XYZ file of C-alpha atoms in Angstrom:
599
model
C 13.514 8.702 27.873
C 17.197 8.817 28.712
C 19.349 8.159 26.116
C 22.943 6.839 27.019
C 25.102 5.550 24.641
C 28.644 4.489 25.268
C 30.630 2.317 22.824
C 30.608 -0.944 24.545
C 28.238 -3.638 23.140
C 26.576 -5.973 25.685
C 24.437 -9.343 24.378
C 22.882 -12.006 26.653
C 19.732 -14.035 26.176
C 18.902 -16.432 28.726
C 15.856 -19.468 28.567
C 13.888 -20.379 31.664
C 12.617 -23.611 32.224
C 10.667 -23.998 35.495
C 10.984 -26.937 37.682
C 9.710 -28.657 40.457
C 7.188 -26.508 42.262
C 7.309 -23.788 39.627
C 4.623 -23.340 36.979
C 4.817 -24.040 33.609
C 3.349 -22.683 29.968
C 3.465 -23.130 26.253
C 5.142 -19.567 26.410
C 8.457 -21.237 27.715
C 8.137 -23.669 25.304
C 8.062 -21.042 22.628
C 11.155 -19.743 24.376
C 13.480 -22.821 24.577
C 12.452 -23.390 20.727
C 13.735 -20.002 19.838
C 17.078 -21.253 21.970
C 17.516 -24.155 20.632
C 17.793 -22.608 16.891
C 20.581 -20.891 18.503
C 18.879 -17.718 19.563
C 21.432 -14.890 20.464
C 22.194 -11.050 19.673
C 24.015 -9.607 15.887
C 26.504 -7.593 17.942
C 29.881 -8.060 18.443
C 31.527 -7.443 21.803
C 34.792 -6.164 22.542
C 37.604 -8.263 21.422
C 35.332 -8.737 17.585
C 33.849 -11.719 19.322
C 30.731 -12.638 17.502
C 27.205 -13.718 18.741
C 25.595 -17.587 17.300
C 22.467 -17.751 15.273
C 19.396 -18.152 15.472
C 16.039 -16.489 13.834
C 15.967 -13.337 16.121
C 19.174 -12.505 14.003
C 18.402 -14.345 10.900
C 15.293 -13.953 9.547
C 14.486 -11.511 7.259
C 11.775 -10.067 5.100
C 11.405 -10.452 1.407
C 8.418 -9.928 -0.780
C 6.927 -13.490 -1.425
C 3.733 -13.485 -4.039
C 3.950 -17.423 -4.802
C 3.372 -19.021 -1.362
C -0.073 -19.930 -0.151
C -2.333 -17.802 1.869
C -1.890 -18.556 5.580
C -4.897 -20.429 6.096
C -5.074 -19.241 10.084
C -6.866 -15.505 10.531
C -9.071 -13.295 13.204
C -12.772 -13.094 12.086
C -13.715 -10.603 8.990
C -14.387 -6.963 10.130
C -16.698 -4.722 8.050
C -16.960 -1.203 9.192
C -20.327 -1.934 6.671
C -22.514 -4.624 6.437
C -22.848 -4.180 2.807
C -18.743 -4.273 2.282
C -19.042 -7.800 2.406
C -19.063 -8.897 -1.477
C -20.428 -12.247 -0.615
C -24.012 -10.033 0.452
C -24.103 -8.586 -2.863
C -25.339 -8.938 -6.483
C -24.655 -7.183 -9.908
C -26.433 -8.780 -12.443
C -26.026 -6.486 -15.017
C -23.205 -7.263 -16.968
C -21.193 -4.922 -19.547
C -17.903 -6.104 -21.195
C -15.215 -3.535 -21.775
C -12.275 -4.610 -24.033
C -9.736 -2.006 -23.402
C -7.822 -3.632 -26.901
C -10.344 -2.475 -28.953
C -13.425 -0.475 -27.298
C -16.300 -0.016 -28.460
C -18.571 2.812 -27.688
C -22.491 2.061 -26.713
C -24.909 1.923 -24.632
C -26.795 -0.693 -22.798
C -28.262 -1.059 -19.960
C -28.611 1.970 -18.543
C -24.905 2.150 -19.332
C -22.768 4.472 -21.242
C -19.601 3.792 -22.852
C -17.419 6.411 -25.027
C -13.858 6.752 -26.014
C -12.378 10.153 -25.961
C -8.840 9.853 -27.366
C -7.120 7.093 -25.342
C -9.606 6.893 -22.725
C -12.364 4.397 -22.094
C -15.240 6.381 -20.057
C -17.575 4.219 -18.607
C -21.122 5.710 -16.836
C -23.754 3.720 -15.258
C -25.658 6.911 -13.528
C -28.126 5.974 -11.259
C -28.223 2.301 -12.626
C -28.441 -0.561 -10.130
C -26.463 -4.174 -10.235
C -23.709 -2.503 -13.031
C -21.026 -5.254 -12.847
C -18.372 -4.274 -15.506
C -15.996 -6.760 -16.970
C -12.942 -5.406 -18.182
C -10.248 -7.367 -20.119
C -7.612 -6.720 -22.944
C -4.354 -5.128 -22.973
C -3.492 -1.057 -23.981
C -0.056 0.519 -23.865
C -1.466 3.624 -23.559
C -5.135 3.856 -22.320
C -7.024 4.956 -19.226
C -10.541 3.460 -17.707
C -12.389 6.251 -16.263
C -15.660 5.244 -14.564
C -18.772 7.154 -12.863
C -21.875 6.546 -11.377
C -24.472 7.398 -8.700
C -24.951 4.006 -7.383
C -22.614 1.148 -6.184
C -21.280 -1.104 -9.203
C -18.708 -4.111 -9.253
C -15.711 -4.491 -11.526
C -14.120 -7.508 -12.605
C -11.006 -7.351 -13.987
C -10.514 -10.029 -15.717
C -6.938 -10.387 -17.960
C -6.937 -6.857 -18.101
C -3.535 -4.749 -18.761
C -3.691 -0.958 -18.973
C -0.888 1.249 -19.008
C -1.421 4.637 -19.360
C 1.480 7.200 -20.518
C 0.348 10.241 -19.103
C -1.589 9.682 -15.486
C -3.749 7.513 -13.786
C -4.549 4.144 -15.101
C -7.962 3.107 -13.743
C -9.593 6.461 -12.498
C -13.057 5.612 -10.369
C -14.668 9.387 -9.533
C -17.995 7.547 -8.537
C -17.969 8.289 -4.886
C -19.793 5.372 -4.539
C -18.345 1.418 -3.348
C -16.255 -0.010 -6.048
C -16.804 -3.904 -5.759
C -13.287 -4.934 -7.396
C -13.492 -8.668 -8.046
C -10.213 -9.920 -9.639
C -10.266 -13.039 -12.042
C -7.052 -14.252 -13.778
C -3.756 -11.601 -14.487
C -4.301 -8.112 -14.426
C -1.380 -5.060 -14.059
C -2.280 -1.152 -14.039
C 0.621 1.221 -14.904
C 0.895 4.974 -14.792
C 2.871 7.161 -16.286
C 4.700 10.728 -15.105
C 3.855 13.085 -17.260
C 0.922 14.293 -15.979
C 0.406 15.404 -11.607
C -1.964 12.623 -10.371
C -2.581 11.131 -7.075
C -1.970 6.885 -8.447
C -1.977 3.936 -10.208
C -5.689 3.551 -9.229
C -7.551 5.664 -8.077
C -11.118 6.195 -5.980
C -13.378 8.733 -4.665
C -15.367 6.049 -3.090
C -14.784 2.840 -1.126
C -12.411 0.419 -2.790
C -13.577 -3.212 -1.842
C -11.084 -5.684 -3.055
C -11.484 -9.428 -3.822
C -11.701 -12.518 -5.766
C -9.423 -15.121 -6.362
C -6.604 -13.268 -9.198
C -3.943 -11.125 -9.297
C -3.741 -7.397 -9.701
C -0.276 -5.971 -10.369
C 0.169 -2.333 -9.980
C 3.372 -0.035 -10.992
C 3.213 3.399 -9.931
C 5.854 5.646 -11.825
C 4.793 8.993 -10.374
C 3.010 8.656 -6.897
C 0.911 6.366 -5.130
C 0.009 2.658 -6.055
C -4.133 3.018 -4.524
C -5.160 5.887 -3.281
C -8.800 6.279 -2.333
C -10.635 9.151 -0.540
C -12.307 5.889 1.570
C -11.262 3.240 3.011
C -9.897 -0.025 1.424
C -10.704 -3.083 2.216
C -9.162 -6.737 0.602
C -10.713 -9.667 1.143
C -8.979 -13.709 1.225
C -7.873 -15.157 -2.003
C -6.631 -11.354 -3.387
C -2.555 -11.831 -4.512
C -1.767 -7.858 -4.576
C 1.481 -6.121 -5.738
C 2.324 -2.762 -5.136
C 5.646 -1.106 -6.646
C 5.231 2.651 -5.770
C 7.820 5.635 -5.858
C 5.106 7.165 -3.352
C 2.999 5.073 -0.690
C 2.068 1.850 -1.758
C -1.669 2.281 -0.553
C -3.195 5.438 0.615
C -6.786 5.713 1.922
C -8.722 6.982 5.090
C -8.516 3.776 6.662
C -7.563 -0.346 5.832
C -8.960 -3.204 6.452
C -7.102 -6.381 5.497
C -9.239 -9.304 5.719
C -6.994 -11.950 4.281
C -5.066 -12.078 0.797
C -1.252 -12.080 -0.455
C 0.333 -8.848 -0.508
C 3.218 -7.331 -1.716
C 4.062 -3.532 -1.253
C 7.586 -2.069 -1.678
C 8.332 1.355 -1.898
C 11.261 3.781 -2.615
C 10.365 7.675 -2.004
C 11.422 9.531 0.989
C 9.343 9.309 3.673
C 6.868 6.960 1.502
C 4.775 4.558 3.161
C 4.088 1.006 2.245
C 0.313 1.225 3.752
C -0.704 4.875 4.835
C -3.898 5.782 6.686
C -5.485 8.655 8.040
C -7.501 6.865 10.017
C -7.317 3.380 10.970
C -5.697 -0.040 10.406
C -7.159 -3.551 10.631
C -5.330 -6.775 10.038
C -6.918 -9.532 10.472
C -5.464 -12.265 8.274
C -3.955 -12.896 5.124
C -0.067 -12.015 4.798
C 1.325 -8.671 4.250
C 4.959 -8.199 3.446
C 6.518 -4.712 2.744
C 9.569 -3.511 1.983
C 10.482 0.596 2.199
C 13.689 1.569 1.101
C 13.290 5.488 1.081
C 15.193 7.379 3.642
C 14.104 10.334 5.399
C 13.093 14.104 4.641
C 12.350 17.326 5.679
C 9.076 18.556 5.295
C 8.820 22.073 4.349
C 5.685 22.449 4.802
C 5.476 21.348 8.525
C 9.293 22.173 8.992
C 10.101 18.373 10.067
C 11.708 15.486 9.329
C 9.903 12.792 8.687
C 10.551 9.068 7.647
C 9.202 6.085 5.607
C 7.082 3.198 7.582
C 5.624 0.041 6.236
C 2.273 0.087 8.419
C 1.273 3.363 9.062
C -1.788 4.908 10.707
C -2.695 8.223 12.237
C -5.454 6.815 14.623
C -5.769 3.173 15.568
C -3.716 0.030 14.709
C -5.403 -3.237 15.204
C -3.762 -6.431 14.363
C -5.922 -9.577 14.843
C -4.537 -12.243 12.834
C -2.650 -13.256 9.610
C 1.164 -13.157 9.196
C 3.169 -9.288 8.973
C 6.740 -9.239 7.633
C 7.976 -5.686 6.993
C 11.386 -3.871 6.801
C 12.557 0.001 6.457
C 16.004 0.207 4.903
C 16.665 3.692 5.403
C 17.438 6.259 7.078
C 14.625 7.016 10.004
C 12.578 4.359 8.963
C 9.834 2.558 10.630
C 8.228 -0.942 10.876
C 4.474 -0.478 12.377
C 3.718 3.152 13.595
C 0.370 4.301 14.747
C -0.079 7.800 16.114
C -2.795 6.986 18.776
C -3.139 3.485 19.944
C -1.986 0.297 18.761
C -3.781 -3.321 19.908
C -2.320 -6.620 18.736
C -4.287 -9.464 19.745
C -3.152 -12.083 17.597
C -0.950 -12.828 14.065
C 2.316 -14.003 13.559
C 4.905 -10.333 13.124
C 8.095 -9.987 11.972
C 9.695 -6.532 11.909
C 13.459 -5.207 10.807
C 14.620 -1.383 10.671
C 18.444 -1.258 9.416
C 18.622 2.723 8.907
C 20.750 5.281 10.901
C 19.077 8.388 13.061
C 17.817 11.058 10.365
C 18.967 14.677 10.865
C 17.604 17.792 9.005
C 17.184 21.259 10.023
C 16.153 22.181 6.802
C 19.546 23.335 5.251
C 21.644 20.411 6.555
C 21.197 16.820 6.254
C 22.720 13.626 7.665
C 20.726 9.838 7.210
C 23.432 8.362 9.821
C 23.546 11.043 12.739
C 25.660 10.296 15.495
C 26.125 13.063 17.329
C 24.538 14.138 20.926
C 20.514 14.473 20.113
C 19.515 15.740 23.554
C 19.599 19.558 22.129
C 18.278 19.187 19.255
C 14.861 20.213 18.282
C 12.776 17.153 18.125
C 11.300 18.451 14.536
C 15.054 18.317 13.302
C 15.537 14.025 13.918
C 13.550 11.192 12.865
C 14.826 8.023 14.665
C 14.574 4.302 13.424
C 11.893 2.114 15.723
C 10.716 -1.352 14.923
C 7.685 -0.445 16.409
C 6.432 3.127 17.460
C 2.977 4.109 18.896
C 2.517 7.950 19.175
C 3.893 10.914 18.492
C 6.063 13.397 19.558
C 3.190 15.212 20.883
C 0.660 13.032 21.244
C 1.156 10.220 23.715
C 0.129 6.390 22.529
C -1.168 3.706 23.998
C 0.094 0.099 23.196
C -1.543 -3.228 24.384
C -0.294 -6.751 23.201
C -2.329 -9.339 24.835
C -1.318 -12.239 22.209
C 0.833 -12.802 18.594
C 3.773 -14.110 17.975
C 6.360 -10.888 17.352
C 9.817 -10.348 16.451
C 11.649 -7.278 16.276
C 15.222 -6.274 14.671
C 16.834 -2.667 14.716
C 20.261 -2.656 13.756
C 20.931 1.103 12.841
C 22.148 4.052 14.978
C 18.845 5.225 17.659
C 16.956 2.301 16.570
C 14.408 1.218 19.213
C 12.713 -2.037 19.485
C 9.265 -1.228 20.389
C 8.681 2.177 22.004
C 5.183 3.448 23.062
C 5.000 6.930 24.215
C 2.573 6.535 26.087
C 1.548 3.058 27.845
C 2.902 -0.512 27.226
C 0.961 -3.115 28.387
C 1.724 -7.465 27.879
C -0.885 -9.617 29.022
C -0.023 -12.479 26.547
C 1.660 -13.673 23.548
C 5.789 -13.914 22.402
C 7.439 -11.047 22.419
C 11.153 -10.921 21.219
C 13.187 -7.770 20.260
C 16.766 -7.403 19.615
C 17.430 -3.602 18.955
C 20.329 -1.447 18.470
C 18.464 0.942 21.307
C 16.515 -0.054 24.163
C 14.492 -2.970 23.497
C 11.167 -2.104 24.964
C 10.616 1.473 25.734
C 7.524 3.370 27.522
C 7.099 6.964 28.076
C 4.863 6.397 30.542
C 3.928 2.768 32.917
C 5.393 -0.326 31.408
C 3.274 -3.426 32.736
C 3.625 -7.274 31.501
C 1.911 -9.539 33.161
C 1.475 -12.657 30.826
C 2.985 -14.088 28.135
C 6.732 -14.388 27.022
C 9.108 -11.037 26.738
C 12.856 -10.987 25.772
C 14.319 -7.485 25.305
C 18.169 -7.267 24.466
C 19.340 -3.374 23.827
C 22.381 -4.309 22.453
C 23.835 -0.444 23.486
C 21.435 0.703 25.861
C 18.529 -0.952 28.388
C 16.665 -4.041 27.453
C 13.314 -2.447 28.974
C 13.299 1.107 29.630
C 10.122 2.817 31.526
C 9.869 5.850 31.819
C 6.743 5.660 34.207
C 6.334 3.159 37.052
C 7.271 -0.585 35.702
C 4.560 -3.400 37.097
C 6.093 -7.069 36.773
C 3.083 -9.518 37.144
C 3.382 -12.668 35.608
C 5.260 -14.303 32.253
C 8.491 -15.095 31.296
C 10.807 -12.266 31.270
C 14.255 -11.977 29.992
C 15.527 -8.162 30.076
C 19.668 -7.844 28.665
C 20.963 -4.310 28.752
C 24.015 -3.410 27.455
C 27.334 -2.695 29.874
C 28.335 0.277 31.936
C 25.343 2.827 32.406
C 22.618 0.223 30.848
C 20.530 -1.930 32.390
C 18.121 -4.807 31.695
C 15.326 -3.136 33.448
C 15.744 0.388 33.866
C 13.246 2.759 35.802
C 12.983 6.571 36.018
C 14.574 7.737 38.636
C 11.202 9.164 39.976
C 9.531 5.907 39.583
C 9.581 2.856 40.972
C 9.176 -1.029 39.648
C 6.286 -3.028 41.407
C 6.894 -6.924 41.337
C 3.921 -9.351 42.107
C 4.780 -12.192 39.583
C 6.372 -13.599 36.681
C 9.652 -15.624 36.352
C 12.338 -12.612 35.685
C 15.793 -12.163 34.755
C 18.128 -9.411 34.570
C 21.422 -8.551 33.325
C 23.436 -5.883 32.201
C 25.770 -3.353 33.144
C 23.927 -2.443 36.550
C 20.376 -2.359 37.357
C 18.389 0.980 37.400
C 15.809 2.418 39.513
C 14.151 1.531 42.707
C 11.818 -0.982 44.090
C 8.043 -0.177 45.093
C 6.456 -3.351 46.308
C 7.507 -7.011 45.821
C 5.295 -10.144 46.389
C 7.928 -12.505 46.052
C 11.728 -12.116 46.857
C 14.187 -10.641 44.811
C 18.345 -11.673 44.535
C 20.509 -9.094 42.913
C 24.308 -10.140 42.533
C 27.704 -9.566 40.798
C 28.591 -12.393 38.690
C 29.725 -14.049 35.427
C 28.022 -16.987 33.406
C 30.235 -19.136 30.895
C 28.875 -20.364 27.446
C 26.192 -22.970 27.503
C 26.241 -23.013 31.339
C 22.890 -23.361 33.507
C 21.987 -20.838 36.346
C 19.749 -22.120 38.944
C 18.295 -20.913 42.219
C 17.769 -23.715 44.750
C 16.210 -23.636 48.067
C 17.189 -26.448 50.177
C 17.529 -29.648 47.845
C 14.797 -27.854 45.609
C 15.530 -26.273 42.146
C 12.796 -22.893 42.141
C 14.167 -22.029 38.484
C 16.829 -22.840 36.585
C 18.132 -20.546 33.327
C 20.079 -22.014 30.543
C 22.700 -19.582 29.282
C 23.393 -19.429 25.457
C 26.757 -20.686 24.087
C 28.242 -17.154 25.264
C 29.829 -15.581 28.490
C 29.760 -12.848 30.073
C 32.028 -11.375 33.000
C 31.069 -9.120 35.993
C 27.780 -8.421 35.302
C 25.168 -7.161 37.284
C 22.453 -9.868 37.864
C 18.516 -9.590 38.931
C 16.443 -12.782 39.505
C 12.843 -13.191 40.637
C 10.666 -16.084 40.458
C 8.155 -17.234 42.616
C 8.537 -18.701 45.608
C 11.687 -16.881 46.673
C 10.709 -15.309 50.025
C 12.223 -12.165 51.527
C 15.021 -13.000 53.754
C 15.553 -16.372 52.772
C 18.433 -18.156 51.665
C 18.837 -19.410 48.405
C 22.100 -21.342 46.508
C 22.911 -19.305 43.361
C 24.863 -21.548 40.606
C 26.550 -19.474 37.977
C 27.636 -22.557 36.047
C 30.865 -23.648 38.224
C 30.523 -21.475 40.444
C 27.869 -21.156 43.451
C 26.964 -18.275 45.952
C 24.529 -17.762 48.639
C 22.311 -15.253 48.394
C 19.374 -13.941 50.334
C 16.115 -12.598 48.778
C 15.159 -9.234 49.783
C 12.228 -6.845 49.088
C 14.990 -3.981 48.084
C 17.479 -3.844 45.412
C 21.089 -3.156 45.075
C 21.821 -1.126 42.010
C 24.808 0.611 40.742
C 26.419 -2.876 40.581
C 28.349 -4.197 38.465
C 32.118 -3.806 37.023
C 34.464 -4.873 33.681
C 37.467 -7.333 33.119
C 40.376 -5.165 32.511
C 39.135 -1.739 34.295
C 35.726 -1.577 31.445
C 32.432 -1.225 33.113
C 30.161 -3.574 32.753
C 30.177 -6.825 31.652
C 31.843 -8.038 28.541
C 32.656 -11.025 26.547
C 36.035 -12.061 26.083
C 36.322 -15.476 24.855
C 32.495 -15.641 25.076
C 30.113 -14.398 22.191
């Protein structure tokens, strides 16, 4: 990935509405809607001219447990049949009143106190359901078993002073069924792994609330998996990671994580993620660190997995605040099929060699050891040694990076688009791949406010969709290529601007137009053919001067002639199966294009 920064700041976002003899889809739709609520870039161009609004730039993230459930979700996945509460019965109930405890036995059940602990055992009792209730400033629920049991907490408040609050070392499922308000505090006197804590499967549901405060580490942390059903409202305030376990599974349900610690993660799996309704808002704060154990930096992330990310459904609203931080990263593959996603990074580059620090680096990176710099992405799939694979073949995402290195979406492996609304403003490139970038569906805007709007690294294949690629001036591009691949066009309705395009054309199926020109605020650019409009583009209430222009759509045939209008002005310009790059100049001696006047 080539990384060129230069201080100019370039913004553009153009809508496409196809006309007569053009096809048409709900994806423009989507597309003019996001115009006409004023959709532009944050940056400011030279001159402090300032960019409109619109909710690319505007919205924002907040924790939110009051709202309803969104009622729209993918289908329930169970890695188990059994997982599903609704298959199961415990008919054996045993009330625990963690105000005043009682020690017994019943049911095959033993209860004893020991100090300020409640220790509850069903051994190799079947149907245990344990209803727990009452309020203690200073207690702990420990529970064991050889057999799967359900707990319902139900108005219960447990704080405990030293360590873990509710401590589950049955490796068995834990059926947690929540009724009414219940909270779980820890305290930090004592080394513990969380709040709550399981050696076995932690199934989550019901229709209450479960509050959870975690002083010292983690909120949940289970040596499973987790899995929370609809109806679940679930808070999370962690100086660690906000949920912990070998994989997640989130079937529906309110939740709130936010987190503080370096490097902590809202939701943190070693295996992998599914999301397939509910709504899941998290906020990270920490910045980065160096590890001294693997002698790297490393950052916080909301969603994080080190296997497979699947996103089906349900609405995502995360944000990283500091330094290095991460929206959704998954170190293998990441598939988003549906779900409506909302993503903002605001922290700098993190640097750390281990003796030195910085949590806004702006120096040159391209010596560095890539162990000594963790940069912000909105989105990141794979590693720095393993390559990813992302697909997004529906969903409706945006993406916001505002800090210093901050990528959009960046896959380092393959990127593929078959479907869905894709919209990324980043401080970086846009949309990045390490390896072949193809869209052929759906609607993509990319605007690298200082570098390339989409950036492969591989070969680039153009297929079909709506796309809108804005690069910054000078050395960026909208659509940039490596210099040893090549970008393949057999489709879609495409639009380029920036400072020059870069890279060098394979194959074409329909013509291309490249061209040096400006477009004024709230003007229209249209390609016509004879008395017939092929496309038309409506400019945002910005301008921009001397910039270098790409535009494909079909029915533009190679070595026809074609009337360009750039608002006032009009050109003639004939389609080609090559490309003229390196194009492209600033008012006033700058390169690129710029804004004066304009945004």
């Amino acid at each position: 990935m080539r990384m060129k920064k230069i201080w100019m700041t370039m913004m553009l976002m153009a809508s496409m509405t196809m006309l007569t003899g053009c096809s048409t889809d709900s994806s423009e739709d989507d597309l003019n809607n996001w115009y006409n609520n004023g959709g532009g870039n944050g940056e400011n161009g030279p001159g402090g001219a300032s960019a409109g609004s619109g909710d690319l730039l505007t919205f924002d993230v907040s924790l939110d447990k009051t709202s309803s459930e969104p009622a729209s979700d993918a289908a329930a996945y169970y890695y188990e049949a059994e997982d599903d509460v609704t298959t199961q019965t415990f008919a054996t109930q045993v009330f625990i009143d963690m105000a005043n405890p009682v020690a017994k036995t019943e049911n095959g059940v033993t209860i004893t106190i020991s100090g300020d602990s409640v220790i509850a055992n069903h051994g190799k009792q079947e149907g245990v359901c344990y209803v727990v209730s009452g309020t203690t400033s200073d207690g702990m629920l420990y529970i064991d078993g050889k057999t799967n049991f359900m707990l319902n907490l139900n108005g219960a408040d447990i704080t405990c002073s030293k360590g873990t609050a509710l401590d589950i070392q049955s490796k068995m499922a834990a059926y947690i069924v929540l009724t009414g308000q219940n909270k779980l505090t820890d305290g930090t006197t004592e080394d513990h792994k969380s709040v709550l804590y399981g050696k076995g499967k932690l199934l989550l549901s019901g229709t209450g609330s479960l509050d959870i405060k975690g002083n010292y580490n983690n909120g949940i942390h289970s040596k499973s998996y987790i899995l929370i059903e609809k109806g679940v409202n679930l808070y999370v305030n962690a100086a660690n990671h906000g949920i912990k376990g070998s994989d997640a599974i989130i079937n529906g349900g309110i939740i709130n994580i936010q987190t503080d610690g370096e490097g902590a993660k809202g939701i943190n799996c070693d295996n992998n993620i599914y999301i397939n309704g509910g709504r899941t808002n998290v906020i990270c704060t920490g910045n980065g660190e160096w590890d001294t154990e693997d002698l790297e930096t490393k950052a916080a992330a909301c969603i994080k997995c080190d296997s497979i990310m699947n996103i089906n459904g349900g609405e995502i609203n995360v944000k990283a605040t500091g330094s290095g931080g991460k929206g959704l990263k998954a170190d293998w593959e990441a598939y988003i099929t549906g779900g409506k996603i909302r993503v903002i990074t605001e922290g700098g580059l993190y640097y750390s060699n281990g003796t030195q620090e910085s949590h806004n680096y702006t120096g040159n990176t391209d010596n560095l050891d890539d162990a000594y710099t963790s940069s912000p992405k909105g989105i990141k799939i794979g590693t720095k040694n393993e390559h990813g694979v992302l697909t997004i073949s529906g969903g409706d995402l945006m993406v916001r990076t505002t800090g210093n290195n901050a990528e959009g979406i960046e896959s380092k492996g393959t990127l593929d688009i078959t479907d869905g609304t894709v919209m990324v403003s980043a401080h970086d490139d846009a949309i990045n791949s390490s390896g072949d970038l193809t869209i052929s569906g759906g609607t993509v805007v990319a605007v690298g406010t200082n570098n390339d709007g989409i950036d492969a690294n591989g070969n680039m294949y153009l297929k079909g969709g709506t796309i809108i690629a804005m690069g910054a001036g000078g050395a960026e591009a909208g659509i940039d290529i490596n210099e040893q691949k090549k970008l393949y066009i057999s489709g879609g309705n495409i639009f380029g601007i920036g400072g020059r395009f870069d890279g060098s054309l394979g194959s074409t199926t329909q013509g291309i137009a490249t061209v040096t020109g400006s477009v004024s605020a709230n003007s229209t650019v249209s390609i016509v053919s004879g008395s017939t409009a092929l496309a038309s583009f409506t400019m945002p209430p910005y301008s921009y001067n001397n910039g270098t222009i790409l535009i494909s759509v079909p029915g533009m045939e190679s070595g026809s002639s074609y009337t360009l209008n750039l608002g006032t002005s009009t050109t003639t310009v004939t389609a080609s199966n090559t490309i003229n790059g390196g194009m492209g100049g600033g008012p006033g001696g700058q390169p690129g294009g710029g804004f004066p006047g304009g945004w």
